[in-house]
mmCIF file with all atom_site columns, C-alpha atoms in Angstrom:
data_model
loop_
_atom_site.group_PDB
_atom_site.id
_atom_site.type_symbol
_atom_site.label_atom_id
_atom_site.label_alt_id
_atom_site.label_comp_id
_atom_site.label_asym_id
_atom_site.label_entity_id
_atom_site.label_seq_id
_atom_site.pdbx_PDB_ins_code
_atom_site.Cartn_x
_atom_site.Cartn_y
_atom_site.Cartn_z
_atom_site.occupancy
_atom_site.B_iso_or_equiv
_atom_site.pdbx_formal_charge
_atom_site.auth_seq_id
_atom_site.auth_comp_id
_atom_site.auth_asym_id
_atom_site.auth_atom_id
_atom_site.pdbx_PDB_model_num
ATOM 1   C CA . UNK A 1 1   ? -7.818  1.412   5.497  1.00 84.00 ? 1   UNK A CA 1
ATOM 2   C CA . UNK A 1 2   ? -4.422  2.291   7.016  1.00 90.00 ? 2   UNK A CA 1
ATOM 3   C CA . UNK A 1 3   ? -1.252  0.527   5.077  1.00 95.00 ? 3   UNK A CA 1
ATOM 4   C CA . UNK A 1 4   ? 1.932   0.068   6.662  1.00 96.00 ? 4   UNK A CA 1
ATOM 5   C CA . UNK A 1 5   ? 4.662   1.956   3.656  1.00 96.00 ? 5   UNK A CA 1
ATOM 6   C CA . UNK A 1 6   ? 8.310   1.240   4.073  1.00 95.00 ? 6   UNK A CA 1
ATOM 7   C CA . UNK A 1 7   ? 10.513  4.105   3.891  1.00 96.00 ? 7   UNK A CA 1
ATOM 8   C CA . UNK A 1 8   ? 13.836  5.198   3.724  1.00 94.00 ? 8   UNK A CA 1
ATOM 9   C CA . UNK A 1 9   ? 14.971  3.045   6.890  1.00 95.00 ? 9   UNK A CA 1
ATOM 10  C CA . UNK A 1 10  ? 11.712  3.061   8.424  1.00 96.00 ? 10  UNK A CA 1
ATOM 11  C CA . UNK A 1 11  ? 8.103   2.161   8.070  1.00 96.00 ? 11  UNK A CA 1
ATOM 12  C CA . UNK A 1 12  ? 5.537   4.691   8.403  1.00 96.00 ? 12  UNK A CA 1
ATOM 13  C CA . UNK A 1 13  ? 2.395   3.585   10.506 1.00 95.00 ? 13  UNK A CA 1
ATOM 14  C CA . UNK A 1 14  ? 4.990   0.319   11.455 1.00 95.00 ? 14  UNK A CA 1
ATOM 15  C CA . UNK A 1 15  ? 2.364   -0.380  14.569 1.00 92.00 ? 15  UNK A CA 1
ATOM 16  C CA . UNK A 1 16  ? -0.822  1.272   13.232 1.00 90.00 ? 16  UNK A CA 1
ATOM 17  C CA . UNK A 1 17  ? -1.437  -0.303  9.890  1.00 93.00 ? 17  UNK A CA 1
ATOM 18  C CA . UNK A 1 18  ? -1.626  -3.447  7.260  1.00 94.00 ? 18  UNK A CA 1
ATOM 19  C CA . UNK A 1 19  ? 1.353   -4.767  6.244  1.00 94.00 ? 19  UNK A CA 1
ATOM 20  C CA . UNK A 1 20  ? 2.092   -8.163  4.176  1.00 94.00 ? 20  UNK A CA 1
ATOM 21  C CA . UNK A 1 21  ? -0.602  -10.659 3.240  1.00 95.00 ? 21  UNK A CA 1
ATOM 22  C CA . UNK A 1 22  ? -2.973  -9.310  5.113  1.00 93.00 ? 22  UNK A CA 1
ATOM 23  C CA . UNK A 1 23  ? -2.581  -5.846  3.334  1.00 95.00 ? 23  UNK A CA 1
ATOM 24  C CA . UNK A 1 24  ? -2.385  -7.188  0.331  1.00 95.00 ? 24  UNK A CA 1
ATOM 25  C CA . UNK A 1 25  ? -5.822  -9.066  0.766  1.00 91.00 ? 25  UNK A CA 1
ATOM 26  C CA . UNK A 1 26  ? -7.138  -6.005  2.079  1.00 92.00 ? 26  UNK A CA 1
ATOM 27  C CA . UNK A 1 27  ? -6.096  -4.059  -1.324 1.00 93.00 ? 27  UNK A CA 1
ATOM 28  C CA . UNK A 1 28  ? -7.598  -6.803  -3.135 1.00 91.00 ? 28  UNK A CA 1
ATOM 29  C CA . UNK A 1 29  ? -10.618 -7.038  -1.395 1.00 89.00 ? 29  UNK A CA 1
ATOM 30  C CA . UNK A 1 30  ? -11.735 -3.991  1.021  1.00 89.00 ? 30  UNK A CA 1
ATOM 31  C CA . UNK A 1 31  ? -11.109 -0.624  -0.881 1.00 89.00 ? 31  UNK A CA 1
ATOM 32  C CA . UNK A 1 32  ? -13.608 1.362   -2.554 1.00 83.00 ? 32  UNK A CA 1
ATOM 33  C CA . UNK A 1 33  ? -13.347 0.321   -6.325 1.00 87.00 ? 33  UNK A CA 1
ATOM 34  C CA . UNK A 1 34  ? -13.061 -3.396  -5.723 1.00 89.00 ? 34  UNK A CA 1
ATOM 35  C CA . UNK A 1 35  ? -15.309 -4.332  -2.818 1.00 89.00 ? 35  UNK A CA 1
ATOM 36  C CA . UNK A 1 36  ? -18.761 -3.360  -4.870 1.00 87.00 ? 36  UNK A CA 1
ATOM 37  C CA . UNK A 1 37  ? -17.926 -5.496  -7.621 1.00 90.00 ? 37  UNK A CA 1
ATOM 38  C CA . UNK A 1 38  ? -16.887 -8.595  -5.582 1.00 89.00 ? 38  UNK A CA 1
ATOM 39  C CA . UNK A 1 39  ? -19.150 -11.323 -3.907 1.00 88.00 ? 39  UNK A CA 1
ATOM 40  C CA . UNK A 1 40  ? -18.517 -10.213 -0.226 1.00 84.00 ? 40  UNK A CA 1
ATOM 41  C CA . UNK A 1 41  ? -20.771 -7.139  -1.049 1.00 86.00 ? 41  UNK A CA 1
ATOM 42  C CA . UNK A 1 42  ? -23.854 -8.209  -0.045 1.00 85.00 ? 42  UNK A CA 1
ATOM 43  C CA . UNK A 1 43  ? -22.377 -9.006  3.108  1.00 81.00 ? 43  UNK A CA 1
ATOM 44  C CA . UNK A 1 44  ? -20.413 -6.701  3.740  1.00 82.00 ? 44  UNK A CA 1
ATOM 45  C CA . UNK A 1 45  ? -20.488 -2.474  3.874  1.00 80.00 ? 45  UNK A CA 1
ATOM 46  C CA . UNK A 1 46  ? -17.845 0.059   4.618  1.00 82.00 ? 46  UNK A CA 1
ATOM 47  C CA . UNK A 1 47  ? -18.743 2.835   6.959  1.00 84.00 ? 47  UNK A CA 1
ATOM 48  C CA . UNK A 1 48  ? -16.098 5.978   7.166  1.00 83.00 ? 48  UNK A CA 1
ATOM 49  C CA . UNK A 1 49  ? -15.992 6.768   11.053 1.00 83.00 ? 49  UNK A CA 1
ATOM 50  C CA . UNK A 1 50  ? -14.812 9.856   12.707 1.00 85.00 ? 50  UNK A CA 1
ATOM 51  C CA . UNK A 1 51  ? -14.294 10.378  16.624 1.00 84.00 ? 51  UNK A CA 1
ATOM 52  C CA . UNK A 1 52  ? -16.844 13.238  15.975 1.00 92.00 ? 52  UNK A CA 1
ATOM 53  C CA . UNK A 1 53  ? -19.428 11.132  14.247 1.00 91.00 ? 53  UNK A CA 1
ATOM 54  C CA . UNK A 1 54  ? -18.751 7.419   15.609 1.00 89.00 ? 54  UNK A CA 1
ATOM 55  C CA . UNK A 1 55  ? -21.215 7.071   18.287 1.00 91.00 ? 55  UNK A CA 1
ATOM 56  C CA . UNK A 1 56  ? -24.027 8.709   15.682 1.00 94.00 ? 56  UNK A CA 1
ATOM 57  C CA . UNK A 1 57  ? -23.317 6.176   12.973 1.00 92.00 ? 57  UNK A CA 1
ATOM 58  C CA . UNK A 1 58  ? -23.072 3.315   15.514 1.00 88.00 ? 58  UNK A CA 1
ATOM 59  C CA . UNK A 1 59  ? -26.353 3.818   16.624 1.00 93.00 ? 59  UNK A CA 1
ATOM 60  C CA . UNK A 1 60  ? -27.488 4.644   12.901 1.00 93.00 ? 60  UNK A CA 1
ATOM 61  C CA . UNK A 1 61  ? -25.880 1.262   11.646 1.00 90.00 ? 61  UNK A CA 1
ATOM 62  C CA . UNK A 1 62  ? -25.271 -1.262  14.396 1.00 88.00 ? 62  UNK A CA 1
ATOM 63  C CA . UNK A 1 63  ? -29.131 -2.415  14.745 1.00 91.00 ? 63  UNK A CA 1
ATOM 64  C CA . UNK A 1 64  ? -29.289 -3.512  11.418 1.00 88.00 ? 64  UNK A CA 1
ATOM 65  C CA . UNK A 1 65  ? -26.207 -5.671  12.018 1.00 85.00 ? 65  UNK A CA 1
ATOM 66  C CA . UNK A 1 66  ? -26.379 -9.841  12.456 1.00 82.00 ? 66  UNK A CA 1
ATOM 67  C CA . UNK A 1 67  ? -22.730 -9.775  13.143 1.00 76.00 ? 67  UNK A CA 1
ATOM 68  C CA . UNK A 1 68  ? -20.252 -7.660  14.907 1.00 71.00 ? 68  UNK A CA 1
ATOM 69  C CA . UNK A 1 69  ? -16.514 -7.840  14.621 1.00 73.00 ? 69  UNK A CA 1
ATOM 70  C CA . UNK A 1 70  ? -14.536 -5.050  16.628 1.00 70.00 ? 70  UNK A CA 1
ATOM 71  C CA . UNK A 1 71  ? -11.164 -5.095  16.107 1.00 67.00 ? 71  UNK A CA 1
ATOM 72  C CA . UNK A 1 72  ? -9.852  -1.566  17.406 1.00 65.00 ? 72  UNK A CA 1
ATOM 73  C CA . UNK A 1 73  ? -7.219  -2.592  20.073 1.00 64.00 ? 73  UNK A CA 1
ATOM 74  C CA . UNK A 1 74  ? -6.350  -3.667  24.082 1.00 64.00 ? 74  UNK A CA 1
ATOM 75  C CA . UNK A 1 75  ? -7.979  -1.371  26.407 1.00 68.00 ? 75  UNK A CA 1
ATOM 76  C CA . UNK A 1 76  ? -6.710  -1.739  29.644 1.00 68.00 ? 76  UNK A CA 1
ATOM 77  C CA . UNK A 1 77  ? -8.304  -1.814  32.737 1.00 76.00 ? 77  UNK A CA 1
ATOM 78  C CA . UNK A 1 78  ? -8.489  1.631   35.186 1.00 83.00 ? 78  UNK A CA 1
ATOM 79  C CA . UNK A 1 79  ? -4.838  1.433   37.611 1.00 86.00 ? 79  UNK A CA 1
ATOM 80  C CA . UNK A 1 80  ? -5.773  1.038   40.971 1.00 88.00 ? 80  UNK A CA 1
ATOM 81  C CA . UNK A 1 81  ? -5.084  3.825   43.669 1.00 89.00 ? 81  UNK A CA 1
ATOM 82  C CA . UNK A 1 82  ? -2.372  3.708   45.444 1.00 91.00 ? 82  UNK A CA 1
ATOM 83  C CA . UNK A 1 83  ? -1.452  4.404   48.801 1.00 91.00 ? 83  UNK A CA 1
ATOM 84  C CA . UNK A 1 84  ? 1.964   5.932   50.163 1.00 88.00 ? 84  UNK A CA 1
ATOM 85  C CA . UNK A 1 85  ? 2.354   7.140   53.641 1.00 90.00 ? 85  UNK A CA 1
ATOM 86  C CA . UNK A 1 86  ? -1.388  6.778   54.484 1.00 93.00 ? 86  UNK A CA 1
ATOM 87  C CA . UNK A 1 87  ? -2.464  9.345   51.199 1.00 92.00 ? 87  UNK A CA 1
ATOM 88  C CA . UNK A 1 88  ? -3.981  7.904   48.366 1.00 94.00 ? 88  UNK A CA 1
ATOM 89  C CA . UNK A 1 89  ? -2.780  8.462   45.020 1.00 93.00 ? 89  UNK A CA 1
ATOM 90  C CA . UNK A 1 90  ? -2.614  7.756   41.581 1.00 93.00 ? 90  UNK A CA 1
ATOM 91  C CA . UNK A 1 91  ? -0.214  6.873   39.167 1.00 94.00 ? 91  UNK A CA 1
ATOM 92  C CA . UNK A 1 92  ? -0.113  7.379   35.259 1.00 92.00 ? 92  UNK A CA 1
ATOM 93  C CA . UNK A 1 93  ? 2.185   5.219   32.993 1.00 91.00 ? 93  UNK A CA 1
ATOM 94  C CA . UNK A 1 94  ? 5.964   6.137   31.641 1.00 94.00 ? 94  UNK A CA 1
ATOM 95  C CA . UNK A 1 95  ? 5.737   4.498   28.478 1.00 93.00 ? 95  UNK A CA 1
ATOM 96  C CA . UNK A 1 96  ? 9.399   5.502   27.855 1.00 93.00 ? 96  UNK A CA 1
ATOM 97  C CA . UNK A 1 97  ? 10.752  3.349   30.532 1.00 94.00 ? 97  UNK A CA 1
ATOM 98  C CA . UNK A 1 98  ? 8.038   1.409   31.607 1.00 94.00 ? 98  UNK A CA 1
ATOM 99  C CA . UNK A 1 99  ? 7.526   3.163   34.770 1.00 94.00 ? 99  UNK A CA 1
ATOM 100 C CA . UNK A 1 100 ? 5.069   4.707   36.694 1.00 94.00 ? 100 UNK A CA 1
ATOM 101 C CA . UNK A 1 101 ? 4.817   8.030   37.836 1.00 93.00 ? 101 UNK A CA 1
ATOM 102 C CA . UNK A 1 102 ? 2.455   9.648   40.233 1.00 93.00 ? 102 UNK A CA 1
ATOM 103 C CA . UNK A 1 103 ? 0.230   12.848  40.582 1.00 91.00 ? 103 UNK A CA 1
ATOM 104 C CA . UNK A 1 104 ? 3.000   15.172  40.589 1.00 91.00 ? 104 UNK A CA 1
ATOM 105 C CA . UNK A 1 105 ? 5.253   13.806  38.353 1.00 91.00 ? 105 UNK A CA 1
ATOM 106 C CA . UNK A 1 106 ? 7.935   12.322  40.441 1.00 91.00 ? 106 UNK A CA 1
ATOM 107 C CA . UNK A 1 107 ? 8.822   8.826   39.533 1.00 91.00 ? 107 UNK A CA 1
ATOM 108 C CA . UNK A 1 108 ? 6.892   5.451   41.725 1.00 92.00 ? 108 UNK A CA 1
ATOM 109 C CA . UNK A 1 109 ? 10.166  3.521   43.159 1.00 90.00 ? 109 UNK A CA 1
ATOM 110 C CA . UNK A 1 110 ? 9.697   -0.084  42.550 1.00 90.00 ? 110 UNK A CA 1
ATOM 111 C CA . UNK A 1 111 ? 6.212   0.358   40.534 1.00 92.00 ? 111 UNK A CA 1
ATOM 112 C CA . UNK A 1 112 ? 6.909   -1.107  36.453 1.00 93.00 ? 112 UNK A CA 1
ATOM 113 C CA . UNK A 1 113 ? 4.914   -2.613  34.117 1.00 90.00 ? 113 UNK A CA 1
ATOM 114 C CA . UNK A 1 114 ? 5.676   -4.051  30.454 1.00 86.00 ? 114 UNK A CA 1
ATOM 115 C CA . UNK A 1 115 ? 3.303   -5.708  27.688 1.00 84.00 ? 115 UNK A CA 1
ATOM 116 C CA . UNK A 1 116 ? 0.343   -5.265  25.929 1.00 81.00 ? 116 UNK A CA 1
ATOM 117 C CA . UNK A 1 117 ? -1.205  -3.110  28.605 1.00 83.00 ? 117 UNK A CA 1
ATOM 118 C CA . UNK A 1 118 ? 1.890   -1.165  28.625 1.00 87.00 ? 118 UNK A CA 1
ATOM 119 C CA . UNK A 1 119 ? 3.772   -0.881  25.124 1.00 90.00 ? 119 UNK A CA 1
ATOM 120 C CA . UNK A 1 120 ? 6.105   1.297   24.237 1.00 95.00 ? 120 UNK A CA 1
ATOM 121 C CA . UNK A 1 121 ? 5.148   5.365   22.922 1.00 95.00 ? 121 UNK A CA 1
ATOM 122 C CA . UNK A 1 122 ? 7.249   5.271   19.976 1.00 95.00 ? 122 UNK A CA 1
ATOM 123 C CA . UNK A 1 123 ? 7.708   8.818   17.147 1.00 96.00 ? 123 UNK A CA 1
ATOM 124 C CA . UNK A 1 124 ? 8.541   8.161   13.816 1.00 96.00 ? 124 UNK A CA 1
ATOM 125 C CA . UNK A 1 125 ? 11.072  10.156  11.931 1.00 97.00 ? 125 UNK A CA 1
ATOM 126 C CA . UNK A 1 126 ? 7.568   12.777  10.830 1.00 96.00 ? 126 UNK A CA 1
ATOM 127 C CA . UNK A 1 127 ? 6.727   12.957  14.477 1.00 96.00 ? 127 UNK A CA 1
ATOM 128 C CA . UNK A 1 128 ? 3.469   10.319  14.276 1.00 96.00 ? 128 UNK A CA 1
ATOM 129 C CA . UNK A 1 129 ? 3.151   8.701   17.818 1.00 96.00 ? 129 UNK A CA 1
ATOM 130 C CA . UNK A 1 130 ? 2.114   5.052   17.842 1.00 95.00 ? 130 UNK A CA 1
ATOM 131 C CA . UNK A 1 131 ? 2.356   2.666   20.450 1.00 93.00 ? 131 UNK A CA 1
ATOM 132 C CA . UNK A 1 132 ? 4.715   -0.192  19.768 1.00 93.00 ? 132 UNK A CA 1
ATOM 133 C CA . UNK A 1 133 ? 3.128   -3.463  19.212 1.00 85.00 ? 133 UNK A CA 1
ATOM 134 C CA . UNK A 1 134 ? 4.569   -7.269  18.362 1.00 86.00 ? 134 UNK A CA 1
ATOM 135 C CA . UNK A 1 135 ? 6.633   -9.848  20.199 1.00 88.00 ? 135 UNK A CA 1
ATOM 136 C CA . UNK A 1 136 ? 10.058  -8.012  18.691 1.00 91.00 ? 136 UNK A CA 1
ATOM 137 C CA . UNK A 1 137 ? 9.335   -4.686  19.179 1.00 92.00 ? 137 UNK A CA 1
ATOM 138 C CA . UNK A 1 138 ? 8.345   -5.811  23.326 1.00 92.00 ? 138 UNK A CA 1
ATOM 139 C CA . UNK A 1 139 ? 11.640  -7.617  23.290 1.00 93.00 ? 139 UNK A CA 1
ATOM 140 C CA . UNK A 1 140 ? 13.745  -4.852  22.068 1.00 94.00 ? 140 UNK A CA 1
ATOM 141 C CA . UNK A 1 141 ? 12.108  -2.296  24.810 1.00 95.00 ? 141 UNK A CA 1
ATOM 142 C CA . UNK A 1 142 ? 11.895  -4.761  27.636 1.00 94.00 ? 142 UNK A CA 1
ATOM 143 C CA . UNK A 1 143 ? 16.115  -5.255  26.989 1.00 94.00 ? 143 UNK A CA 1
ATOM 144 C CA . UNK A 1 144 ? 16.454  -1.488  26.643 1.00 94.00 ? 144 UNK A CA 1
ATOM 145 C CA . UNK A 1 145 ? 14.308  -0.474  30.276 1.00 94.00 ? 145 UNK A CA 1
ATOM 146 C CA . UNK A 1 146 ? 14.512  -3.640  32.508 1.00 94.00 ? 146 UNK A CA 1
ATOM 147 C CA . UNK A 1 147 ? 18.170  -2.902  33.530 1.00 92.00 ? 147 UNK A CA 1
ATOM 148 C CA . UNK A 1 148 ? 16.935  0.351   34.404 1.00 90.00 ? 148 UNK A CA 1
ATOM 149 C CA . UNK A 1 149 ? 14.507  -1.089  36.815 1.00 91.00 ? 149 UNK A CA 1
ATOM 150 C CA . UNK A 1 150 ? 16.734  -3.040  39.358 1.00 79.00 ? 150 UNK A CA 1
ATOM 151 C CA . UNK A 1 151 ? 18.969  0.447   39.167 1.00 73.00 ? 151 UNK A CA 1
ATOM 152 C CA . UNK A 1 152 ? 16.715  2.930   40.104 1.00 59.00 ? 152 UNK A CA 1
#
């Protein structure tokens, strides 16, 4: 379980983890030395994934499953290819400025995108990268780049 903590100014894990009611349920209910003794323990069973051991224990636990919840994010679709000048090419994301930039690095005039497809790279005062996610933090970035946009 990842918990949002407040710091000195700042929240650590502010887009990645459980803040409020919902953490506090979570403390209540989820970790290790309550869930065994509570009634949601026959139904329920925690399984530590990796990246290096995911797809293993997916196959190891998923067929004995009778219900699935996945709750790991947006993944956006592939960007289409562009074209410029009769060459294909593609682009990758600026999620500084909302941007797009192509092959080579050099900026996509015109080309922006904003939302949940395209949030904001944020670093935290430790140097943890998270993507910035919820209606205020869009707001804030979409004020900070869209001028940008009509000026460049």
């Amino acid at each position: 379980m990842r918990y949002a903590e407040e710091r000195d100014g700042w929240i650590l894990r502010d887009n990645t983890g459980l803040k409020g009611d919902v953490a506090a349920w979570a403390k209540d209910q989820l970790e290790e030395d309550k869930l065994s003794s509570l009634p949601i323990s026959k139904y329920l069973e925690k399984i530590t994934t990796s990246k290096e051991r995911e797809e293993e224990l997916y196959r190891e636990h998923l067929p004995k499953c009778t219900h699935v919840i996945q709750a790991i994010g947006f993944l956006p679709s592939d960007i289409p290819v562009f074209e410029r000048q009769g060459k294909k090419f593609a682009v990758k994301a600026d999620n500084q400025t909302g941007g797009f930039v192509d092959e080579e690095g050099k900026r996509v005039k015109g080309l922006y995108a904003a939302g949940i497809a395209w949030p904001e790279r944020v670093v935290d005062p430790e140097g943890n990268v998270e993507y910035a996610v919820g209606l205020f933090k869009f707001m804030k970035y979409l004020k900070r780049v869209v001028p940008d946009w009509n000026t460049s």
